[in-house]
PDB file of C-alpha atoms and ligand atoms in Angstrom:
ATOM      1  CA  UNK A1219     103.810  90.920 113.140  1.00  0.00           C
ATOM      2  CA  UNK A1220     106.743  88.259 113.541  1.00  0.00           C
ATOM      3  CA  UNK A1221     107.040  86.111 110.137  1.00  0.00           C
ATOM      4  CA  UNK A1222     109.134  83.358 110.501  1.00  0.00           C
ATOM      5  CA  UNK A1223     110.649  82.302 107.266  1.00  0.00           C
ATOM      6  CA  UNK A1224     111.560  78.461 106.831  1.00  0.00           C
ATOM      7  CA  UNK A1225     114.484  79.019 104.032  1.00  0.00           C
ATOM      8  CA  UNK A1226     116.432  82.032 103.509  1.00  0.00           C
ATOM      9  CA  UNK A1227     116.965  81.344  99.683  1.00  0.00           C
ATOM     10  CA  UNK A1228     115.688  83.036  96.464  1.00  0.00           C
ATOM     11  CA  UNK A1229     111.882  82.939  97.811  1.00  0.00           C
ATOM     12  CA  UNK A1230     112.326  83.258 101.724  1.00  0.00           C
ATOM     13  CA  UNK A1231     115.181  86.079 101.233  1.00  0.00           C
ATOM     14  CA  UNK A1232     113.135  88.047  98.804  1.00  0.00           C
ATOM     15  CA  UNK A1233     110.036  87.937 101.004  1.00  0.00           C
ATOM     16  CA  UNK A1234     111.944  88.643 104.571  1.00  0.00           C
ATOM     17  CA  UNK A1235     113.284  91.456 102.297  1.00  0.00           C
ATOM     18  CA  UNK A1236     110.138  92.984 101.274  1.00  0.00           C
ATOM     19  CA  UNK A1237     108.134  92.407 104.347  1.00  0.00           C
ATOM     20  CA  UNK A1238     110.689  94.016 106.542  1.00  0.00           C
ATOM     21  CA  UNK A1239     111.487  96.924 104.321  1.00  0.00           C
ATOM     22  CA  UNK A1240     107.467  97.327 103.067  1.00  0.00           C
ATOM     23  CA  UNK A1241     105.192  96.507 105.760  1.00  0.00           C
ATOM     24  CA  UNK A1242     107.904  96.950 108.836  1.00  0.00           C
ATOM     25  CA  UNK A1243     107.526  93.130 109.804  1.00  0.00           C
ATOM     26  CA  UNK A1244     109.749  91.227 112.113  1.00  0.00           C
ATOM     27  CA  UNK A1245     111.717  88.286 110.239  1.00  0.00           C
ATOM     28  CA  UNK A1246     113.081  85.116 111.994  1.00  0.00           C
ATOM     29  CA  UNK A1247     114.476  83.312 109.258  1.00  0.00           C
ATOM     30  CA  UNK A1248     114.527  79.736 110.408  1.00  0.00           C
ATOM     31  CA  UNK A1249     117.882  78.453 108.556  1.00  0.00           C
ATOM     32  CA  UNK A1250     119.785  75.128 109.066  1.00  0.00           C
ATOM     33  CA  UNK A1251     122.628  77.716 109.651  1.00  0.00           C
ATOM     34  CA  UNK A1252     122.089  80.863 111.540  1.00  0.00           C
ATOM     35  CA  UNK A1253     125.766  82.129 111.040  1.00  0.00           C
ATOM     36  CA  UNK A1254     125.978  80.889 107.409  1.00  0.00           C
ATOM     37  CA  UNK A1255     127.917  83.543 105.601  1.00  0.00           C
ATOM     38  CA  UNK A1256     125.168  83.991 102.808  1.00  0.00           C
ATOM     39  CA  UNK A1257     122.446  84.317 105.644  1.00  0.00           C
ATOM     40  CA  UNK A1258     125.130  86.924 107.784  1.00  0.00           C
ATOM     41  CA  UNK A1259     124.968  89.087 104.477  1.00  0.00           C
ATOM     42  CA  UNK A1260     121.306  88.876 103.650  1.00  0.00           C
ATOM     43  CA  UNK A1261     120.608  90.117 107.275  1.00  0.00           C
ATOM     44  CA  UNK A1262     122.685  92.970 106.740  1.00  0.00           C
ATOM     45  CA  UNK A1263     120.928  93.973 103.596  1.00  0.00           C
ATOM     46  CA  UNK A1264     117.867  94.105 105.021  1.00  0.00           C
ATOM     47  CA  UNK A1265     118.491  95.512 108.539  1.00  0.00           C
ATOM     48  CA  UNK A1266     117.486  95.217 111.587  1.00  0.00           C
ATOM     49  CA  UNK A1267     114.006  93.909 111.592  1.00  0.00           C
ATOM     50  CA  UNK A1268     115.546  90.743 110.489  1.00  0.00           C
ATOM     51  CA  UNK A1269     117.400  87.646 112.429  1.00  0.00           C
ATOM     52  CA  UNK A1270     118.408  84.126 111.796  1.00  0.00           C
ATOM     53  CA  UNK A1271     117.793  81.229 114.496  1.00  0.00           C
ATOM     54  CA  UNK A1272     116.923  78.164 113.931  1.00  0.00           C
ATOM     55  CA  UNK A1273     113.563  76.462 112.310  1.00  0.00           C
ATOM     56  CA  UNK A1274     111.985  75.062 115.532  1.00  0.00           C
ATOM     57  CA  UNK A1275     112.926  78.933 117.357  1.00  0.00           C
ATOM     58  CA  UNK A1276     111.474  81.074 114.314  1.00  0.00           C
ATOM     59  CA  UNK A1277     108.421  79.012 114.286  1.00  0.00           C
ATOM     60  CA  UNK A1278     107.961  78.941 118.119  1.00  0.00           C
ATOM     61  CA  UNK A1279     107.564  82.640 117.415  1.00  0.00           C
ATOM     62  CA  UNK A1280     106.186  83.529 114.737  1.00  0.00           C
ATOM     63  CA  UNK A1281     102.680  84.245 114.088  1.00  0.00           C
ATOM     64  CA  UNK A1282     103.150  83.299 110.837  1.00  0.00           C
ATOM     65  CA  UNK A1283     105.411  80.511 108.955  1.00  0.00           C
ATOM     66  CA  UNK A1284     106.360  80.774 105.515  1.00  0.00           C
ATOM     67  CA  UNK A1285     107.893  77.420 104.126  1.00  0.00           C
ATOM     68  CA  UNK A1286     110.232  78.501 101.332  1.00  0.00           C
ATOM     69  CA  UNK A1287     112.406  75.022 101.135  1.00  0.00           C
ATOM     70  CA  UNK A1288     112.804  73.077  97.979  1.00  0.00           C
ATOM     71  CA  UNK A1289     110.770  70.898  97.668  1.00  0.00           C
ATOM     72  CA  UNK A1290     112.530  67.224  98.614  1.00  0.00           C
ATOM     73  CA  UNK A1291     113.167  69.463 101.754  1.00  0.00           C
ATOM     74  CA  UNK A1292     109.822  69.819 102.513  1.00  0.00           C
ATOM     75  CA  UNK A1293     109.139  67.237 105.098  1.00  0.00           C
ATOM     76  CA  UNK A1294     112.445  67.723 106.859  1.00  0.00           C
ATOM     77  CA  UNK A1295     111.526  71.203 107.436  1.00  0.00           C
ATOM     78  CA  UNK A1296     108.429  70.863 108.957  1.00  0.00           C
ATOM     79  CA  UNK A1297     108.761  68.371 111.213  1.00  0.00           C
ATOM     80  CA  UNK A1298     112.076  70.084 112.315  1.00  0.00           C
ATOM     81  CA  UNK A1299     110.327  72.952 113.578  1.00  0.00           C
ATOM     82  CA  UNK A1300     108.680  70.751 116.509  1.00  0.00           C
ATOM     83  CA  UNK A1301     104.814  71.205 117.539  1.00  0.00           C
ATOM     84  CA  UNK A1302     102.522  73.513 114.817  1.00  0.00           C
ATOM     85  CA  UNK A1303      99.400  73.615 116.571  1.00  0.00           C
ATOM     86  CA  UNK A1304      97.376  76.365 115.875  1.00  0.00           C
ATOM     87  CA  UNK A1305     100.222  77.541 113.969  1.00  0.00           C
ATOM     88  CA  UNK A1306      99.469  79.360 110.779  1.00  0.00           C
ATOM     89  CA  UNK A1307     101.741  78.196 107.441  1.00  0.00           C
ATOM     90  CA  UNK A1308     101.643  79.914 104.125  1.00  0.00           C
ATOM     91  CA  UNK A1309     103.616  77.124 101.956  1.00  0.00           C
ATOM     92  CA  UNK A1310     104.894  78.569  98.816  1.00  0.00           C
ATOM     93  CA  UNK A1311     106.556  75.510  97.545  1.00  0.00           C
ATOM     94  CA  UNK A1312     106.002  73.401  94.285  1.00  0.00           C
ATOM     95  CA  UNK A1313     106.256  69.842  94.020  1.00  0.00           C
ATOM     96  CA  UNK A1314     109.109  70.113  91.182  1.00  0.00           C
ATOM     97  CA  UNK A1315     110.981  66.847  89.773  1.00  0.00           C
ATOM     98  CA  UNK A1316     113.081  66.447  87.469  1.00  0.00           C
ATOM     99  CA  UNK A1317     111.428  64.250  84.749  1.00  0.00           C
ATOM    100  CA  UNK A1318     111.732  63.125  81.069  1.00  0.00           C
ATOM    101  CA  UNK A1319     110.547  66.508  80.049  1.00  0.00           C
ATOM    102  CA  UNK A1320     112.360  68.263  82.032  1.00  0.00           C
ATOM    103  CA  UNK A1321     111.249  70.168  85.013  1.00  0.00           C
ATOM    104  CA  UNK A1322     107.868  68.845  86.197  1.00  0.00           C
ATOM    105  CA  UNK A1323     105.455  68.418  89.047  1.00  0.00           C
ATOM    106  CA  UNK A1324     106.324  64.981  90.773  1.00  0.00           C
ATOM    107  CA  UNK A1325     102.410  64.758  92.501  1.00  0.00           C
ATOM    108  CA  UNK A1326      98.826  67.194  91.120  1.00  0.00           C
ATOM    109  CA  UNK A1327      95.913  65.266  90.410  1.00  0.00           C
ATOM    110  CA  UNK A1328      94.839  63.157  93.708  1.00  0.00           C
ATOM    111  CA  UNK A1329      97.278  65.361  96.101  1.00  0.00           C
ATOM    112  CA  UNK A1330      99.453  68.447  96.644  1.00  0.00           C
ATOM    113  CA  UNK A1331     102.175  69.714  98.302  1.00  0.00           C
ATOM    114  CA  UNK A1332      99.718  72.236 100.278  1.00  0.00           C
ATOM    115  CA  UNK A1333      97.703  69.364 101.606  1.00  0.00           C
ATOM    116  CA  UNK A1334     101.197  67.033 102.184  1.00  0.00           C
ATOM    117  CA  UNK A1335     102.649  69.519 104.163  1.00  0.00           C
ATOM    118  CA  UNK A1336      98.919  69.661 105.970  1.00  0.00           C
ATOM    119  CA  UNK A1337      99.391  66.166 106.678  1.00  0.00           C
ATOM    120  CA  UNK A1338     102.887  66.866 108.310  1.00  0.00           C
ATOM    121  CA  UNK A1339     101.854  70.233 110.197  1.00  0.00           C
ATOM    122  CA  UNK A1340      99.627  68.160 112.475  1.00  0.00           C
ATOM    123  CA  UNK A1341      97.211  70.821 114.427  1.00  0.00           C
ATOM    124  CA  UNK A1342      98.515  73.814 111.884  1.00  0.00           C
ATOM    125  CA  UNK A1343      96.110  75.950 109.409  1.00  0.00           C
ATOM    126  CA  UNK A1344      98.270  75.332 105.914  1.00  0.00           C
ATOM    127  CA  UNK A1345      97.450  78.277 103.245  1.00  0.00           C
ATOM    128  CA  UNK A1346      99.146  77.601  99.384  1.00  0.00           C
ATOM    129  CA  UNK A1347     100.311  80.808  98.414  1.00  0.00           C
ATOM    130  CA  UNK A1348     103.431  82.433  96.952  1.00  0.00           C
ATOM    131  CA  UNK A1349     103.921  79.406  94.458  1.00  0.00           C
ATOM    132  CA  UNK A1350     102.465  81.338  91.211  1.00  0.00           C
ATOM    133  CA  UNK A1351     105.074  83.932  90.292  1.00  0.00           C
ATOM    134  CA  UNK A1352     108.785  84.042  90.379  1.00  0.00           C
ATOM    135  CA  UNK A1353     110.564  85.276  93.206  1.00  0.00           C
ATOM    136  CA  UNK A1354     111.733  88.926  91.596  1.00  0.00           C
ATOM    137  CA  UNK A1355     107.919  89.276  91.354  1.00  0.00           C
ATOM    138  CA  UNK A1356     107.217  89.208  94.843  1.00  0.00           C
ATOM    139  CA  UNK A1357     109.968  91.994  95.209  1.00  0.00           C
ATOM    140  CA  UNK A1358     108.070  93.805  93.113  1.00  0.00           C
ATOM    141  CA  UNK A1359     104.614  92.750  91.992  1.00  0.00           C
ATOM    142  CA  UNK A1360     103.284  95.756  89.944  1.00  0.00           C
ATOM    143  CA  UNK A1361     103.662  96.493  86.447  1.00  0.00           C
ATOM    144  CA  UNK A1362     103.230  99.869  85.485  1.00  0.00           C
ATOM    145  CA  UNK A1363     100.525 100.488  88.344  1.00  0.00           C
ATOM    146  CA  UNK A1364      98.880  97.130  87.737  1.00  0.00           C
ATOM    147  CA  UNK A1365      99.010  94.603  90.452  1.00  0.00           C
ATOM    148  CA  UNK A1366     100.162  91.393  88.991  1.00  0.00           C
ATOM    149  CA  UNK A1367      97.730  88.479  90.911  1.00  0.00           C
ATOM    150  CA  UNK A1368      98.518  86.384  93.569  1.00  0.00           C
ATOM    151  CA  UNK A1369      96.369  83.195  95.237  1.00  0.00           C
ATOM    152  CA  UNK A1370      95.468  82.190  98.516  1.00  0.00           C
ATOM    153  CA  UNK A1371      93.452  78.467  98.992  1.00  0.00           C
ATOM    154  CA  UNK A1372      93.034  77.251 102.481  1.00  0.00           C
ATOM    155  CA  UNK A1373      90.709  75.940 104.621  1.00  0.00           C
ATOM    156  CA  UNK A1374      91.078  78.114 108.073  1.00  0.00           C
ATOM    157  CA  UNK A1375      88.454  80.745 107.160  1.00  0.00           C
ATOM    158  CA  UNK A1376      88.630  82.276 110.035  1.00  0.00           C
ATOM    159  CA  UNK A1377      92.662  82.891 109.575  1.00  0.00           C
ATOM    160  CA  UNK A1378      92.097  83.357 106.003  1.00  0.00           C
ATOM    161  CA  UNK A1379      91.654  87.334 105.734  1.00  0.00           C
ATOM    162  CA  UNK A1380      95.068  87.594 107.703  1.00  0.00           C
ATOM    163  CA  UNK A1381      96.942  85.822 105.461  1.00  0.00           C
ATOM    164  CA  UNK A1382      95.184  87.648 102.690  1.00  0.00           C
ATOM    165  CA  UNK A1383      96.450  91.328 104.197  1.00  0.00           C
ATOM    166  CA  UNK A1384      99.844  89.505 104.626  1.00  0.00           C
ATOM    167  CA  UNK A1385     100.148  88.721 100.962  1.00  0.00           C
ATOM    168  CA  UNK A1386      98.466  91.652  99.952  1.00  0.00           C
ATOM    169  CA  UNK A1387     101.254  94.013 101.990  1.00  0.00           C
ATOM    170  CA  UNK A1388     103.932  92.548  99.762  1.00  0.00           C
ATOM    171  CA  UNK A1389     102.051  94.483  96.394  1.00  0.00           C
ATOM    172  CA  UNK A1390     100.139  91.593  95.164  1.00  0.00           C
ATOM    173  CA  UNK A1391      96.144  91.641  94.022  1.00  0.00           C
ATOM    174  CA  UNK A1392      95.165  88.726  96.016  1.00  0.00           C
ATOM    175  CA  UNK A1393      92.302  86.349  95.232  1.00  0.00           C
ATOM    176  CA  UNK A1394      91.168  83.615  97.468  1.00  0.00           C
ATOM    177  CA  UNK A1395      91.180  80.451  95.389  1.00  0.00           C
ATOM    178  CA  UNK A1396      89.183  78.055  98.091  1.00  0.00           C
ATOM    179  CA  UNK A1397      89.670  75.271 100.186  1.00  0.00           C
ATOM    180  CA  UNK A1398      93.396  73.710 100.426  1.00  0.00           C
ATOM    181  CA  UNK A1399      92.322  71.261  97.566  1.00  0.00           C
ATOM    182  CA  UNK A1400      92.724  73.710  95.151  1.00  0.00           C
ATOM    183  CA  UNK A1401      96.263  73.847  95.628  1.00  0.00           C
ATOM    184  CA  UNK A1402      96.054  70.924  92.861  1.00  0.00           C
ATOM    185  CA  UNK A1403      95.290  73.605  90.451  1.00  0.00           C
ATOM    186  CA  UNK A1404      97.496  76.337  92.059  1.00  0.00           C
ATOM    187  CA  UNK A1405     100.468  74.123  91.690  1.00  0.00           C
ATOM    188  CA  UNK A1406      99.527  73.537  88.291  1.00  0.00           C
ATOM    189  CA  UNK A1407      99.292  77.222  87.562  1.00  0.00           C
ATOM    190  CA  UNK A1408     102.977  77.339  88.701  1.00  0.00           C
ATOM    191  CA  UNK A1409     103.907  75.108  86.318  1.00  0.00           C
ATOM    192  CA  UNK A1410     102.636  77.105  83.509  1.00  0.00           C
ATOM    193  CA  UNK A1411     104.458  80.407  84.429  1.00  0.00           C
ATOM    194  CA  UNK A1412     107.652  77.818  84.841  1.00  0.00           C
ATOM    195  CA  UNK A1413     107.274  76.529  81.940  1.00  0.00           C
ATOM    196  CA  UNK A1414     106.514  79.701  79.724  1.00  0.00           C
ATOM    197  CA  UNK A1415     109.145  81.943  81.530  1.00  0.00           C
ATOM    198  CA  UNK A1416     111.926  78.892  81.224  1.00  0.00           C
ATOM    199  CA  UNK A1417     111.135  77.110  77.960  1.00  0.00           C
ATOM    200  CA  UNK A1418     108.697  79.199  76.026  1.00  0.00           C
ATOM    201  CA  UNK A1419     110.953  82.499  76.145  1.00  0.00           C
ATOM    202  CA  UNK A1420     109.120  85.015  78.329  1.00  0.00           C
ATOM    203  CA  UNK A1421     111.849  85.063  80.877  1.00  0.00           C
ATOM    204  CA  UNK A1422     111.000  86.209  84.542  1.00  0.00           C
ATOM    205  CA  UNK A1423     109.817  89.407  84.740  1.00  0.00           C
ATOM    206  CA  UNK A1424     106.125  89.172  83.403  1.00  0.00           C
ATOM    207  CA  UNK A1425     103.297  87.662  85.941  1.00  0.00           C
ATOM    208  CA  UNK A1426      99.597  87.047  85.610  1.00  0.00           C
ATOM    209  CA  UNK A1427      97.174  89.806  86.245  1.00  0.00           C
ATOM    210  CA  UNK A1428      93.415  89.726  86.306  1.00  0.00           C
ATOM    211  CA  UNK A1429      90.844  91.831  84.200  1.00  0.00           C
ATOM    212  CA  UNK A1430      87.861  91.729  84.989  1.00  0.00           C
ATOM    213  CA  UNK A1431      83.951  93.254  83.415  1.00  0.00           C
TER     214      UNK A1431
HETATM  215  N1  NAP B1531     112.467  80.510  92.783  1.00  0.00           N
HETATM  216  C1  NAP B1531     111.254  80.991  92.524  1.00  0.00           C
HETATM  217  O1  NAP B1531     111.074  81.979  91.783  1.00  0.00           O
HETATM  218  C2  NAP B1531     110.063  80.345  93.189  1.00  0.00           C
HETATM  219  C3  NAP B1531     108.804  80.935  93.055  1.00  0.00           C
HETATM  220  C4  NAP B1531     107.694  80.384  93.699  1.00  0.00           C
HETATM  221  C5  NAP B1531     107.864  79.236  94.482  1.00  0.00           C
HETATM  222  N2  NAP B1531     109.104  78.663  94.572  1.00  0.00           N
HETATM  223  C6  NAP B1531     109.255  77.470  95.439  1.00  0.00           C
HETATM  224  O2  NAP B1531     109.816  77.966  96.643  1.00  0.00           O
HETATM  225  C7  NAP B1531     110.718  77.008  97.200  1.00  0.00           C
HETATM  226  C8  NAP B1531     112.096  77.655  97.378  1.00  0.00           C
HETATM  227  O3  NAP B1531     112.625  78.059  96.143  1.00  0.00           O
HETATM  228  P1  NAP B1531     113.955  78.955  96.111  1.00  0.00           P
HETATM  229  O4  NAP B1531     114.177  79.296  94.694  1.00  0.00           O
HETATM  230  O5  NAP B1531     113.875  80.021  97.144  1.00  0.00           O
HETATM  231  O6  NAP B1531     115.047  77.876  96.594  1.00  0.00           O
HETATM  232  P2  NAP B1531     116.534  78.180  97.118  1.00  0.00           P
HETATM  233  O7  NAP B1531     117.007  79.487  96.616  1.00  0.00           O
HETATM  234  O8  NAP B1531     117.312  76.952  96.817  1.00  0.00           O
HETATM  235  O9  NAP B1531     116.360  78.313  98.699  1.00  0.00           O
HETATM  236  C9  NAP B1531     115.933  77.243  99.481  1.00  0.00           C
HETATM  237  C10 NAP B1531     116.246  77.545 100.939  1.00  0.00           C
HETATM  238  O10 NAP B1531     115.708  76.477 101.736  1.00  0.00           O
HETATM  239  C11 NAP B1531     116.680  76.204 102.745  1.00  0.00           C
HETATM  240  N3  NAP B1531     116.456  74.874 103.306  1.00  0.00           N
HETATM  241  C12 NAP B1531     116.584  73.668 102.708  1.00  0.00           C
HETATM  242  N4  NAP B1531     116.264  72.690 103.578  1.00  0.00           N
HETATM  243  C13 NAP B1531     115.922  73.293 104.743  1.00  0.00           C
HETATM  244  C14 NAP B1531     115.497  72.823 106.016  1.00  0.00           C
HETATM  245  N5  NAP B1531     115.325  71.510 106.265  1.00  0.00           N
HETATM  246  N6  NAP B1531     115.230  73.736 106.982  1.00  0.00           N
HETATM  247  C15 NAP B1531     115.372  75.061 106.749  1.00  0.00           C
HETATM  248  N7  NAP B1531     115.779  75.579 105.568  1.00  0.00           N
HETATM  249  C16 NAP B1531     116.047  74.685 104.581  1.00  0.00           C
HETATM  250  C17 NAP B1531     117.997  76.381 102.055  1.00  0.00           C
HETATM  251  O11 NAP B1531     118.990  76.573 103.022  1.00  0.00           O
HETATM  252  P3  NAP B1531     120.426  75.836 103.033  1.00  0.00           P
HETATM  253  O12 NAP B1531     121.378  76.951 102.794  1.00  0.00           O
HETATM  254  O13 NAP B1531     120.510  75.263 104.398  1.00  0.00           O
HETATM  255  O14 NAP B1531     120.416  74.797 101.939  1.00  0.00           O
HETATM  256  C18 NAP B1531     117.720  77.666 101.263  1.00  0.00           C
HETATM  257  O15 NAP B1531     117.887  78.801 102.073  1.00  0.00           O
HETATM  258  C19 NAP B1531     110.708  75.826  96.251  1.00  0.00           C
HETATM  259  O16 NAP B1531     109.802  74.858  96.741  1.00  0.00           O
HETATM  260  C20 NAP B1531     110.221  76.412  94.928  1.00  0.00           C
HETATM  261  O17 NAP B1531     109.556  75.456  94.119  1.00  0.00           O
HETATM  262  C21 NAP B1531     110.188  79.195  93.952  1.00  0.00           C
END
């Protein structure tokens, strides 16, 4: 498969990384900067089932597209990489602001970022995934032979079961959470394992897990 990555950062590196390496994947990372010295050296790292082009190339290409931008990015991206239709786009972003808290979700109860970026990826199947752990989790997403969970909520059900494999080749136990709607309440769940890994002193290297009777 050819993944295009939107966003070679903390997220999009990590997952180029571990696709490529893990499940032999082809990476098009679509950067701002294809010859950016930080992108150069994360290609090298990871070999040669990974390039760098730009967003509107990757995603011309890709039978998937991951959106891995920060959030006030968001828009920008997609509508930089030209016409989506019938594309397929996992979006693993959260809507994070900075508030009077602290670190926050800017939007959650009447709208997400899953279905904004629907709204911008005009003719594209959006899935919300990849928001719910940190990123050194999806490098490595099982903890002493348990696999720590990971959501997918979209409305393509016909698409759905690929992008289920695709997040389940990474490591993680996947669950399909339901229509794109529920990215409300995946978005949400984000902001819990933010909040306890930041402020409540669990740090980053614990994830949620599902038991089940
Ligand atoms: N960090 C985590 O553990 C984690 C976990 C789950 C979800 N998330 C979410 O994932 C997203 C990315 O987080 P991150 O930590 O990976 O951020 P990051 O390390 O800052 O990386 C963001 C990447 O997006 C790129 N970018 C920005 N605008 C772009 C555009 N218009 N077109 C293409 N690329 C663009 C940046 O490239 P430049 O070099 O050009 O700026 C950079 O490579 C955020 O929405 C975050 O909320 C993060």
């Amino acid at each position: 498969m050819k993944i295009a990555i939107i966003g070679a950062g903390n997220v999009g590196g990590t997952l180029g990384a571990a696709w490529a390496q893990k499940a032999g994947h082809e990476i098009l990372f679509g950067v701002r900067n294809p010859t950016a010295e930080k992108t150069v050296a994360l290609l090298s790292k990871i070999g040669g089932k990974a390039r760098a082009v730009t967003p509107a190339e990757a995603a011309a290409s890709g039978d998937f597209i991951v959106l891995t931008t920060p959030w006030p990015q968001a828009e920008a991206a997609i509508r930089s990489l030209g016409n989506v239709n019938g594309k397929i786009i996992l979006d693993a972003t959260n809507p994070l602001a900075m508030g009077p808290d602290g670190l926050s979700l800017e939007i959650g109860h009447s709208i997400s970022a899953g279905e904004k970026v629907q709204n911008w990826a005009a003719g594209a199947s959006v899935f919300k995934t990849l928001n719910t752990t940190g990123f050194g989790n999806m490098a490595d997403p099982v903890f002493d032979g348990v696999k720590s969970v990971m959501f997918v909520a979209g409305d393509d059900a016909a698409n759905k079961p690929k992008v289920i494999e695709l997040v389940s080749s990474l490591g993680f136990d996947v669950i399909d959470a339901g229509p794109l709607r529920n990215a409300r309440l995946l978005e949400a769940h984000a902001m819990l394992w933010i909040e306890l890994s930041l402020k409540r002193g669990l740090g980053p290297d614990w994830a949620f897990a599902r038991l089940k009777r």
